[in-house]
mmCIF file of C-alpha atoms and ligand atoms in Angstrom:
data_model
loop_
_atom_site.group_PDB
_atom_site.id
_atom_site.type_symbol
_atom_site.label_atom_id
_atom_site.label_comp_id
_atom_site.label_asym_id
_atom_site.label_seq_id
_atom_site.Cartn_x
_atom_site.Cartn_y
_atom_site.Cartn_z
ATOM 1 C CA UNK A 1 -0.143 -0.559 -0.103
ATOM 2 C CA UNK A 2 2.926 2.455 0.999
ATOM 3 C CA UNK A 3 6.349 2.298 -0.066
ATOM 4 C CA UNK A 4 9.392 4.049 1.162
ATOM 5 C CA UNK A 5 12.345 3.737 -1.443
ATOM 6 C CA UNK A 6 15.815 4.739 -0.183
ATOM 7 C CA UNK A 7 13.860 8.124 1.127
ATOM 8 C CA UNK A 8 15.925 10.921 2.782
ATOM 9 C CA UNK A 9 15.017 14.471 3.803
ATOM 10 C CA UNK A 10 17.318 17.287 4.560
ATOM 11 C CA UNK A 11 16.247 20.649 5.642
ATOM 12 C CA UNK A 12 18.352 23.697 4.680
ATOM 13 C CA UNK A 13 21.356 21.590 4.007
ATOM 14 C CA UNK A 14 21.996 21.191 7.831
ATOM 15 C CA UNK A 15 19.671 19.122 9.319
ATOM 16 C CA UNK A 16 19.033 15.428 7.541
ATOM 17 C CA UNK A 17 15.646 14.804 9.362
ATOM 18 C CA UNK A 18 15.777 11.155 7.522
ATOM 19 C CA UNK A 19 18.088 9.049 6.075
ATOM 20 C CA UNK A 20 17.510 6.616 3.577
ATOM 21 C CA UNK A 21 14.547 5.064 4.900
ATOM 22 C CA UNK A 22 12.976 2.065 3.504
ATOM 23 C CA UNK A 23 9.832 0.262 4.407
ATOM 24 C CA UNK A 24 6.554 -1.152 3.181
ATOM 25 C CA UNK A 25 3.267 -1.092 4.837
ATOM 26 C CA UNK A 26 0.695 -3.403 3.743
ATOM 27 C CA UNK A 27 -3.021 -2.749 2.882
ATOM 28 C CA UNK A 28 -4.962 -3.096 6.414
ATOM 29 C CA UNK A 29 -1.854 -2.784 8.529
ATOM 30 C CA UNK A 30 -1.323 -0.831 11.446
ATOM 31 C CA UNK A 31 1.807 0.190 11.193
ATOM 32 C CA UNK A 32 3.762 2.471 13.828
ATOM 33 C CA UNK A 33 6.702 4.833 13.424
ATOM 34 C CA UNK A 34 8.566 4.997 16.730
ATOM 35 C CA UNK A 35 11.475 6.700 17.998
ATOM 36 C CA UNK A 36 12.693 9.529 20.444
ATOM 37 C CA UNK A 37 11.819 13.356 19.902
ATOM 38 C CA UNK A 38 13.799 14.621 16.595
ATOM 39 C CA UNK A 39 14.287 11.514 15.270
ATOM 40 C CA UNK A 40 12.045 12.417 11.881
ATOM 41 C CA UNK A 41 8.703 10.867 12.937
ATOM 42 C CA UNK A 42 6.863 13.553 11.940
ATOM 43 C CA UNK A 43 8.878 14.444 8.945
ATOM 44 C CA UNK A 44 8.484 10.727 7.819
ATOM 45 C CA UNK A 45 4.779 10.750 8.116
ATOM 46 C CA UNK A 46 4.394 14.340 6.206
ATOM 47 C CA UNK A 47 6.190 12.453 2.871
ATOM 48 C CA UNK A 48 3.272 10.275 2.865
ATOM 49 C CA UNK A 49 0.582 13.233 2.222
ATOM 50 C CA UNK A 50 3.340 15.337 0.382
ATOM 51 C CA UNK A 51 3.192 18.131 3.129
ATOM 52 C CA UNK A 52 6.976 17.449 2.905
ATOM 53 C CA UNK A 53 8.974 16.112 -0.219
ATOM 54 C CA UNK A 54 11.607 14.016 -0.253
ATOM 55 C CA UNK A 55 15.208 14.821 -0.912
ATOM 56 C CA UNK A 56 15.919 11.852 -2.312
ATOM 57 C CA UNK A 57 14.005 8.544 -3.019
ATOM 58 C CA UNK A 58 10.602 7.939 -3.569
ATOM 59 C CA UNK A 59 7.368 7.048 -1.655
ATOM 60 C CA UNK A 60 4.760 5.126 -3.744
ATOM 61 C CA UNK A 61 1.125 4.225 -3.069
ATOM 62 C CA UNK A 62 -0.263 1.055 -4.566
ATOM 63 C CA UNK A 63 2.720 0.953 -6.757
ATOM 64 C CA UNK A 64 2.479 4.776 -8.029
ATOM 65 C CA UNK A 65 4.469 7.136 -7.321
ATOM 66 C CA UNK A 66 3.007 9.927 -5.314
ATOM 67 C CA UNK A 67 4.256 12.496 -7.108
ATOM 68 C CA UNK A 68 2.219 11.403 -9.884
ATOM 69 C CA UNK A 69 -1.118 11.824 -8.102
ATOM 70 C CA UNK A 70 -3.123 14.994 -7.958
ATOM 71 C CA UNK A 71 -2.085 16.837 -4.558
ATOM 72 C CA UNK A 72 -5.639 17.442 -3.441
ATOM 73 C CA UNK A 73 -7.056 13.692 -4.614
ATOM 74 C CA UNK A 74 -4.337 12.030 -2.527
ATOM 75 C CA UNK A 75 -5.054 14.120 0.674
ATOM 76 C CA UNK A 76 -8.423 13.117 0.446
ATOM 77 C CA UNK A 77 -7.993 10.031 0.216
ATOM 78 C CA UNK A 78 -5.477 9.846 3.396
ATOM 79 C CA UNK A 79 -6.788 11.047 6.821
ATOM 80 C CA UNK A 80 -4.707 12.710 8.987
ATOM 81 C CA UNK A 81 -4.812 13.150 12.924
ATOM 82 C CA UNK A 82 -2.516 15.248 14.859
ATOM 83 C CA UNK A 83 -1.631 15.675 18.576
ATOM 84 C CA UNK A 84 -2.792 19.320 18.512
ATOM 85 C CA UNK A 85 -6.343 18.043 17.573
ATOM 86 C CA UNK A 86 -7.104 21.156 15.407
ATOM 87 C CA UNK A 87 -10.687 21.172 15.382
ATOM 88 C CA UNK A 88 -11.868 24.642 13.408
ATOM 89 C CA UNK A 89 -12.844 26.331 17.044
ATOM 90 C CA UNK A 90 -15.624 28.357 15.215
ATOM 91 C CA UNK A 91 -17.484 25.268 13.735
ATOM 92 C CA UNK A 92 -19.641 22.761 15.499
ATOM 93 C CA UNK A 93 -18.755 19.086 15.737
ATOM 94 C CA UNK A 94 -20.857 18.336 12.632
ATOM 95 C CA UNK A 95 -19.536 20.896 10.249
ATOM 96 C CA UNK A 96 -15.842 19.821 11.644
ATOM 97 C CA UNK A 97 -16.671 16.496 10.264
ATOM 98 C CA UNK A 98 -18.282 17.424 7.303
ATOM 99 C CA UNK A 99 -14.976 19.547 5.738
ATOM 100 C CA UNK A 100 -13.954 16.932 3.363
ATOM 101 C CA UNK A 101 -16.932 15.076 2.388
ATOM 102 C CA UNK A 102 -18.261 18.950 1.364
ATOM 103 C CA UNK A 103 -15.159 19.364 -0.487
ATOM 104 C CA UNK A 104 -15.679 16.155 -2.252
ATOM 105 C CA UNK A 105 -19.417 17.587 -3.071
ATOM 106 C CA UNK A 106 -20.894 14.731 -0.958
ATOM 107 C CA UNK A 107 -24.948 15.237 -0.636
ATOM 108 C CA UNK A 108 -26.484 16.812 2.613
ATOM 109 C CA UNK A 109 -28.270 13.937 3.500
ATOM 110 C CA UNK A 110 -25.250 11.453 2.812
ATOM 111 C CA UNK A 111 -22.603 13.643 4.932
ATOM 112 C CA UNK A 112 -25.147 13.778 7.641
ATOM 113 C CA UNK A 113 -25.898 9.966 7.615
ATOM 114 C CA UNK A 114 -22.043 9.586 7.699
ATOM 115 C CA UNK A 115 -21.385 12.075 10.494
ATOM 116 C CA UNK A 116 -23.972 10.026 12.975
ATOM 117 C CA UNK A 117 -22.802 7.031 12.149
ATOM 118 C CA UNK A 118 -18.932 8.064 12.696
ATOM 119 C CA UNK A 119 -19.857 9.736 15.626
ATOM 120 C CA UNK A 120 -21.451 6.431 17.314
ATOM 121 C CA UNK A 121 -18.712 4.151 16.154
ATOM 122 C CA UNK A 122 -16.480 6.471 18.646
ATOM 123 C CA UNK A 123 -18.929 6.404 21.393
ATOM 124 C CA UNK A 124 -20.323 9.918 21.105
ATOM 125 C CA UNK A 125 -23.904 10.373 20.734
ATOM 126 C CA UNK A 126 -25.121 12.293 17.626
ATOM 127 C CA UNK A 127 -27.708 14.031 19.426
ATOM 128 C CA UNK A 128 -25.885 15.310 22.301
ATOM 129 C CA UNK A 129 -22.567 15.897 20.337
ATOM 130 C CA UNK A 130 -23.419 17.115 16.759
ATOM 131 C CA UNK A 131 -24.158 20.680 17.535
ATOM 132 C CA UNK A 132 -21.630 21.577 20.064
ATOM 133 C CA UNK A 133 -18.392 23.684 19.457
ATOM 134 C CA UNK A 134 -15.147 21.971 20.266
ATOM 135 C CA UNK A 135 -14.755 24.006 23.367
ATOM 136 C CA UNK A 136 -17.303 22.323 24.902
ATOM 137 C CA UNK A 137 -15.676 18.895 24.841
ATOM 138 C CA UNK A 138 -13.243 17.576 26.958
ATOM 139 C CA UNK A 139 -9.669 16.835 25.349
ATOM 140 C CA UNK A 140 -10.927 12.985 24.589
ATOM 141 C CA UNK A 141 -13.494 13.706 23.295
ATOM 142 C CA UNK A 142 -12.135 16.400 20.958
ATOM 143 C CA UNK A 143 -9.730 13.747 19.879
ATOM 144 C CA UNK A 144 -12.598 11.227 18.959
ATOM 145 C CA UNK A 145 -13.960 13.962 16.752
ATOM 146 C CA UNK A 146 -10.460 14.748 15.256
ATOM 147 C CA UNK A 147 -10.132 10.912 14.302
ATOM 148 C CA UNK A 148 -13.636 10.998 12.971
ATOM 149 C CA UNK A 149 -12.903 14.328 11.094
ATOM 150 C CA UNK A 150 -10.331 12.291 9.633
ATOM 151 C CA UNK A 151 -12.134 9.130 8.614
ATOM 152 C CA UNK A 152 -15.284 10.959 7.367
ATOM 153 C CA UNK A 153 -14.834 10.717 3.726
ATOM 154 C CA UNK A 154 -13.478 7.158 3.993
ATOM 155 C CA UNK A 155 -10.240 7.231 2.901
ATOM 156 C CA UNK A 156 -8.154 4.139 2.655
ATOM 157 C CA UNK A 157 -5.169 5.860 4.654
ATOM 158 C CA UNK A 158 -4.916 6.901 8.146
ATOM 159 C CA UNK A 159 -2.259 9.060 9.451
ATOM 160 C CA UNK A 160 -1.983 9.421 13.115
ATOM 161 C CA UNK A 161 0.971 11.729 14.328
ATOM 162 C CA UNK A 162 1.252 11.193 18.372
ATOM 163 C CA UNK A 163 -2.646 11.251 18.098
ATOM 164 C CA UNK A 164 -3.127 10.638 21.829
ATOM 165 C CA UNK A 165 -0.086 11.748 23.631
ATOM 166 C CA UNK A 166 -1.788 15.233 24.655
ATOM 167 C CA UNK A 167 -4.526 13.657 26.648
ATOM 168 C CA UNK A 168 -4.693 12.398 30.172
ATOM 169 C CA UNK A 169 -3.671 8.834 31.199
ATOM 170 C CA UNK A 170 -7.202 7.952 31.249
ATOM 171 C CA UNK A 171 -8.656 9.156 28.092
ATOM 172 C CA UNK A 172 -5.339 8.186 26.278
ATOM 173 C CA UNK A 173 -5.994 4.336 27.284
ATOM 174 C CA UNK A 174 -9.760 4.976 26.168
ATOM 175 C CA UNK A 175 -8.734 6.206 22.777
ATOM 176 C CA UNK A 176 -6.271 3.277 22.462
ATOM 177 C CA UNK A 177 -8.847 0.785 23.027
ATOM 178 C CA UNK A 178 -11.265 2.681 20.852
ATOM 179 C CA UNK A 179 -8.741 3.025 17.859
ATOM 180 C CA UNK A 180 -8.149 -0.596 18.516
ATOM 181 C CA UNK A 181 -11.767 -1.682 18.387
ATOM 182 C CA UNK A 182 -12.313 0.726 15.335
ATOM 183 C CA UNK A 183 -9.275 -0.642 13.430
ATOM 184 C CA UNK A 184 -11.003 -4.211 13.545
ATOM 185 C CA UNK A 185 -13.859 -3.218 11.949
ATOM 186 C CA UNK A 186 -12.428 -0.797 9.304
ATOM 187 C CA UNK A 187 -9.304 -2.213 8.421
ATOM 188 C CA UNK A 188 -7.537 0.941 7.230
ATOM 189 C CA UNK A 189 -3.712 1.328 6.623
ATOM 190 C CA UNK A 190 -3.142 3.339 9.523
ATOM 191 C CA UNK A 191 0.380 4.884 10.089
ATOM 192 C CA UNK A 192 0.744 5.665 13.704
ATOM 193 C CA UNK A 193 3.556 7.942 14.955
ATOM 194 C CA UNK A 194 4.213 7.662 18.795
ATOM 195 C CA UNK A 195 7.128 7.999 21.252
ATOM 196 C CA UNK A 196 5.569 5.695 23.756
ATOM 197 C CA UNK A 197 6.599 1.995 23.417
ATOM 198 C CA UNK A 198 3.683 0.599 25.585
ATOM 199 C CA UNK A 199 1.439 2.243 22.903
ATOM 200 C CA UNK A 200 3.101 1.029 19.709
ATOM 201 C CA UNK A 201 2.967 -2.299 21.155
ATOM 202 C CA UNK A 202 -0.179 -2.370 21.976
ATOM 203 C CA UNK A 203 -1.716 -1.198 18.916
ATOM 204 C CA UNK A 204 0.769 -1.821 15.903
ATOM 205 C CA UNK A 205 0.926 -4.897 13.806
ATOM 206 C CA UNK A 206 4.654 -3.899 13.020
ATOM 207 C CA UNK A 207 6.818 -1.177 14.370
ATOM 208 C CA UNK A 208 9.567 0.682 12.417
ATOM 209 C CA UNK A 209 12.063 2.416 15.231
ATOM 210 C CA UNK A 210 13.734 5.355 14.062
ATOM 211 C CA UNK A 211 17.039 6.810 15.527
ATOM 212 C CA UNK A 212 18.513 10.093 13.865
ATOM 213 C CA UNK A 213 16.401 9.649 10.968
ATOM 214 C CA UNK A 214 17.384 6.105 10.290
ATOM 215 C CA UNK A 215 15.315 2.969 10.699
ATOM 216 C CA UNK A 216 17.095 0.648 13.094
ATOM 217 C CA UNK A 217 14.592 -2.128 12.959
ATOM 218 C CA UNK A 218 11.254 -2.857 11.312
ATOM 219 C CA UNK A 219 9.250 -5.785 12.455
ATOM 220 C CA UNK A 220 6.319 -7.052 14.635
ATOM 221 C CA UNK A 221 6.658 -5.971 18.472
ATOM 222 C CA UNK A 222 7.683 -10.004 19.173
ATOM 223 C CA UNK A 223 10.520 -9.449 16.530
ATOM 224 C CA UNK A 224 11.786 -6.213 18.467
ATOM 225 C CA UNK A 225 11.342 -7.758 21.788
ATOM 226 C CA UNK A 226 12.810 -11.098 20.907
ATOM 227 C CA UNK A 227 15.398 -10.336 18.517
ATOM 228 C CA UNK A 228 16.644 -6.459 18.865
ATOM 229 C CA UNK A 229 19.193 -5.898 16.323
ATOM 230 C CA UNK A 230 21.407 -3.966 18.726
ATOM 231 C CA UNK A 231 21.418 -2.477 22.264
ATOM 232 C CA UNK A 232 19.378 0.382 21.352
ATOM 233 C CA UNK A 233 16.360 -1.353 20.318
ATOM 234 C CA UNK A 234 16.999 -3.485 23.411
ATOM 235 C CA UNK A 235 17.045 -0.722 25.678
ATOM 236 C CA UNK A 236 14.002 1.107 23.911
ATOM 237 C CA UNK A 237 11.902 -1.682 24.026
ATOM 238 C CA UNK A 238 12.821 -2.164 27.739
ATOM 239 C CA UNK A 239 12.334 -4.909 30.002
ATOM 240 C CA UNK A 240 8.812 -5.211 29.380
ATOM 241 C CA UNK A 241 7.251 -8.295 29.924
ATOM 242 C CA UNK A 242 6.430 -10.765 27.093
ATOM 243 C CA UNK A 243 2.916 -10.988 26.676
ATOM 244 C CA UNK A 244 2.843 -14.926 26.775
ATOM 245 C CA UNK A 245 -0.517 -14.987 25.205
ATOM 246 C CA UNK A 246 0.906 -13.486 21.873
ATOM 247 C CA UNK A 247 3.435 -16.819 21.747
ATOM 248 C CA UNK A 248 2.703 -18.636 18.520
ATOM 249 C CA UNK A 249 1.126 -21.806 18.771
ATOM 250 C CA UNK A 250 4.222 -23.271 16.842
ATOM 251 C CA UNK A 251 6.475 -22.685 19.988
ATOM 252 C CA UNK A 252 4.212 -24.322 22.447
ATOM 253 C CA UNK A 253 2.687 -27.200 20.672
ATOM 254 C CA UNK A 254 4.316 -30.798 20.437
ATOM 255 C CA UNK A 255 5.866 -31.755 17.427
ATOM 256 C CA UNK A 256 6.165 -35.551 18.116
ATOM 257 C CA UNK A 257 3.090 -36.653 20.620
ATOM 258 C CA UNK A 258 1.043 -39.714 21.657
ATOM 259 C CA UNK A 259 -1.789 -38.416 20.028
ATOM 260 C CA UNK A 260 -0.518 -38.039 16.565
ATOM 261 C CA UNK A 261 0.498 -41.590 14.485
ATOM 262 C CA UNK A 262 1.067 -42.239 10.913
ATOM 263 C CA UNK A 263 -1.323 -44.460 9.329
ATOM 264 C CA UNK A 264 0.847 -47.270 8.488
ATOM 265 C CA UNK A 265 1.822 -48.165 12.056
ATOM 266 C CA UNK A 266 -1.856 -48.339 13.354
ATOM 267 C CA UNK A 267 -1.859 -51.719 14.560
ATOM 268 C CA UNK A 268 -2.296 -51.268 18.212
ATOM 269 C CA UNK A 269 -5.301 -52.800 19.618
ATOM 270 C CA UNK A 270 -6.003 -49.704 22.199
ATOM 271 C CA UNK A 271 -4.757 -45.971 21.254
ATOM 272 C CA UNK A 272 -4.870 -42.674 23.273
ATOM 273 C CA UNK A 273 -7.566 -40.944 22.508
ATOM 274 C CA UNK A 274 -7.695 -38.763 20.502
ATOM 275 C CA UNK A 275 -5.516 -39.914 18.171
ATOM 276 C CA UNK A 276 -4.470 -37.860 14.833
ATOM 277 C CA UNK A 277 -3.552 -39.852 11.777
ATOM 278 C CA UNK A 278 -1.497 -38.491 8.940
ATOM 279 C CA UNK A 279 -0.229 -40.234 5.705
ATOM 280 C CA UNK A 280 2.330 -39.520 3.598
ATOM 281 C CA UNK A 281 4.583 -36.344 3.558
ATOM 282 C CA UNK A 282 2.425 -35.652 6.859
ATOM 283 C CA UNK A 283 -0.787 -35.209 5.181
ATOM 284 C CA UNK A 284 -3.448 -34.607 7.977
ATOM 285 C CA UNK A 285 -6.155 -37.611 7.526
ATOM 286 C CA UNK A 286 -8.489 -36.939 10.409
ATOM 287 C CA UNK A 287 -9.117 -38.588 13.790
ATOM 288 C CA UNK A 288 -8.952 -42.276 14.689
ATOM 289 C CA UNK A 289 -12.226 -43.849 16.015
ATOM 290 C CA UNK A 290 -13.166 -47.026 16.355
ATOM 291 C CA UNK A 291 -14.859 -47.045 12.858
ATOM 292 C CA UNK A 292 -12.163 -45.773 11.188
ATOM 293 C CA UNK A 293 -10.868 -42.640 10.577
ATOM 294 C CA UNK A 294 -13.063 -39.864 10.607
ATOM 295 C CA UNK A 295 -12.657 -36.199 9.646
ATOM 296 C CA UNK A 296 -11.727 -33.534 12.452
ATOM 297 C CA UNK A 297 -13.150 -30.023 12.030
ATOM 298 C CA UNK A 298 -10.999 -27.939 14.231
ATOM 299 C CA UNK A 299 -7.584 -27.289 13.003
ATOM 300 C CA UNK A 300 -4.994 -24.880 14.428
ATOM 301 C CA UNK A 301 -2.731 -23.147 12.653
ATOM 302 C CA UNK A 302 0.996 -23.014 13.809
ATOM 303 C CA UNK A 303 1.025 -19.015 13.462
ATOM 304 C CA UNK A 304 -1.719 -18.151 15.640
ATOM 305 C CA UNK A 305 -1.242 -16.733 18.918
ATOM 306 C CA UNK A 306 -2.102 -18.321 22.165
ATOM 307 C CA UNK A 307 -4.639 -15.660 22.742
ATOM 308 C CA UNK A 308 -6.722 -16.902 19.886
ATOM 309 C CA UNK A 309 -6.547 -20.588 19.894
ATOM 310 C CA UNK A 310 -7.109 -20.924 23.868
ATOM 311 C CA UNK A 311 -10.888 -20.898 23.519
ATOM 312 C CA UNK A 312 -11.051 -22.949 20.575
ATOM 313 C CA UNK A 313 -9.337 -25.892 22.598
ATOM 314 C CA UNK A 314 -11.629 -24.925 25.513
ATOM 315 C CA UNK A 315 -14.585 -25.298 23.571
ATOM 316 C CA UNK A 316 -13.112 -28.621 21.766
ATOM 317 C CA UNK A 317 -14.786 -32.016 23.651
ATOM 318 C CA UNK A 318 -10.958 -32.902 22.851
ATOM 319 C CA UNK A 319 -8.027 -32.334 25.312
ATOM 320 C CA UNK A 320 -5.586 -32.174 22.433
ATOM 321 C CA UNK A 321 -6.177 -30.547 18.582
ATOM 322 C CA UNK A 322 -4.247 -30.983 15.780
ATOM 323 C CA UNK A 323 -1.968 -28.087 14.460
ATOM 324 C CA UNK A 324 -1.990 -28.037 10.535
ATOM 325 C CA UNK A 325 -0.368 -26.290 7.943
ATOM 326 C CA UNK A 326 -0.880 -26.527 4.269
ATOM 327 C CA UNK A 327 -2.680 -29.783 5.031
ATOM 328 C CA UNK A 328 -0.004 -31.321 6.869
ATOM 329 C CA UNK A 329 -0.280 -32.206 10.615
ATOM 330 C CA UNK A 330 2.871 -30.303 12.075
ATOM 331 C CA UNK A 331 2.003 -30.855 15.853
ATOM 332 C CA UNK A 332 -0.366 -31.298 18.451
ATOM 333 C CA UNK A 333 -1.608 -28.683 21.104
ATOM 334 C CA UNK A 334 -2.907 -29.751 24.135
ATOM 335 C CA UNK A 335 -4.040 -28.145 27.567
ATOM 336 C CA UNK A 336 -1.027 -29.664 29.059
ATOM 337 C CA UNK A 337 1.686 -27.799 26.473
ATOM 338 C CA UNK A 338 -0.054 -24.489 26.934
ATOM 339 C CA UNK A 339 -0.157 -25.058 31.168
ATOM 340 C CA UNK A 340 3.500 -26.335 31.022
ATOM 341 C CA UNK A 341 4.578 -23.413 28.453
ATOM 342 C CA UNK A 342 3.172 -20.639 30.447
ATOM 343 C CA UNK A 343 4.532 -22.291 33.927
ATOM 344 C CA UNK A 344 8.210 -22.482 32.240
ATOM 345 C CA UNK A 345 8.211 -19.203 30.972
ATOM 346 C CA UNK A 346 7.001 -17.882 34.263
ATOM 347 C CA UNK A 347 10.044 -19.369 35.690
ATOM 348 C CA UNK A 348 12.494 -17.864 32.947
ATOM 349 C CA UNK A 349 11.134 -14.361 32.904
ATOM 350 C CA UNK A 350 9.133 -13.989 35.817
ATOM 351 C CA UNK A 351 6.138 -12.925 33.679
ATOM 352 C CA UNK A 352 2.771 -13.665 34.385
ATOM 353 C CA UNK A 353 -0.217 -14.077 31.689
HETATM 354 N N1 LIG B 401 10.857 22.409 8.743
HETATM 355 C C1 LIG B 401 11.499 22.208 9.238
HETATM 356 N N2 LIG B 401 12.795 22.702 8.826
HETATM 357 C C2 LIG B 401 14.001 22.538 9.299
HETATM 358 N N3 LIG B 401 14.673 21.674 10.459
HETATM 359 C C3 LIG B 401 13.230 20.998 10.793
HETATM 360 C C4 LIG B 401 11.747 20.852 9.954
HETATM 361 N N4 LIG B 401 11.021 20.178 10.336
HETATM 362 C C5 LIG B 401 11.845 19.242 11.165
HETATM 363 N N5 LIG B 401 13.103 19.716 11.209
HETATM 364 C C6 LIG B 401 14.097 18.775 11.856
HETATM 365 O O1 LIG B 401 14.156 17.467 11.613
HETATM 366 C C7 LIG B 401 14.498 16.346 12.768
HETATM 367 C C8 LIG B 401 13.214 15.476 12.931
HETATM 368 O O2 LIG B 401 11.992 15.928 13.094
HETATM 369 P P1 LIG B 401 10.731 15.420 13.371
HETATM 370 O O3 LIG B 401 10.508 14.848 11.918
HETATM 371 O O4 LIG B 401 9.739 16.538 13.669
HETATM 372 O O5 LIG B 401 11.227 14.507 14.386
HETATM 373 P P2 LIG B 401 9.842 13.959 15.468
HETATM 374 O O6 LIG B 401 8.435 13.993 15.045
HETATM 375 O O7 LIG B 401 10.415 12.498 15.191
HETATM 376 O O8 LIG B 401 10.100 14.332 16.614
HETATM 377 C C9 LIG B 401 14.502 17.819 13.771
HETATM 378 O O9 LIG B 401 16.086 17.605 14.093
HETATM 379 C C10 LIG B 401 13.892 18.653 13.359
HETATM 380 O O10 LIG B 401 14.179 20.078 14.283
HETATM 381 MG MG1 LIG B 402 6.883 14.707 15.761
#
């Protein structure tokens, strides 16, 4: 969706704000740019909607150089949320939200419907809030309107520059939770700037850590935590307790289990239940029953985090479930594995799930 290729930005010869930046943001991804103050986060973000032009390199959107887009259309398709909110003070909430839809010449009724729908989506009752002025809202409410305004004309991309950092901790946490829930529904491509590692870990699918204008590491929160490329990344990520529920199933499952067997070895008069059967090249065949091998519906993929599979295991009538990838039986996940994993990790790291 968004690709930075060797992007550098030098201001007035002296300051190189961004050096040779390289990254790709997938469609629907929540991508965080993080790093200490002055490391080039805002400059990078502004190069996406062309508020800043790179000195070197190119930024592509859906494979097309953003310089080849009409600047106006490019901005209409990119929502932008700033730290210092920036609602128009003399306009009502509804008028603030309607700005881009009106520029795009949406009809009054369509715009009105959209305003109500969006306000409801962020928990602001339209009847109460539509006609208020910004100074009649709390900081948290204003920033909710800021987010809604950016989403008004249904852009594909949302840029957010430290949107919650001016809020008190409680409002900040509420808005973080709201944006996480909202993103599950709307699946925008979000580039989110923050200096707060907790916030990045909570919200982002992937993180790009910048220092002095350079990207030190780009990866999932887990990558940065488990395989930091250098001491700076390590110390920036800090002594966060690992979230054990984020562990992929592949690290918890058993690859050699009494609950799995190769088809040709089935001669035993009795066997542990459940018993999952695989054929050539570990192709998953199903569950063994006295009547023969029957299909088994609940398959778990090895990349899924524990958080997502625990309830599936719990709902299953079997104490062990097959882990299947590309139709191959790659392992077995049982309650015993999960408990043993959590217990051992707790002993090693002191982290409790
Ligand atoms: N318009 C500008 N003119 C000159 N220098 C700038 C300008 N904008 C940003 N800078 C400099 O570029 C560097 C990166 O700034 P910025 O992208 O705002 O960092 P961040 O958002 O990570 O705090 C800083 O040294 C800043 O002073
Ligand atoms: Mg900034």
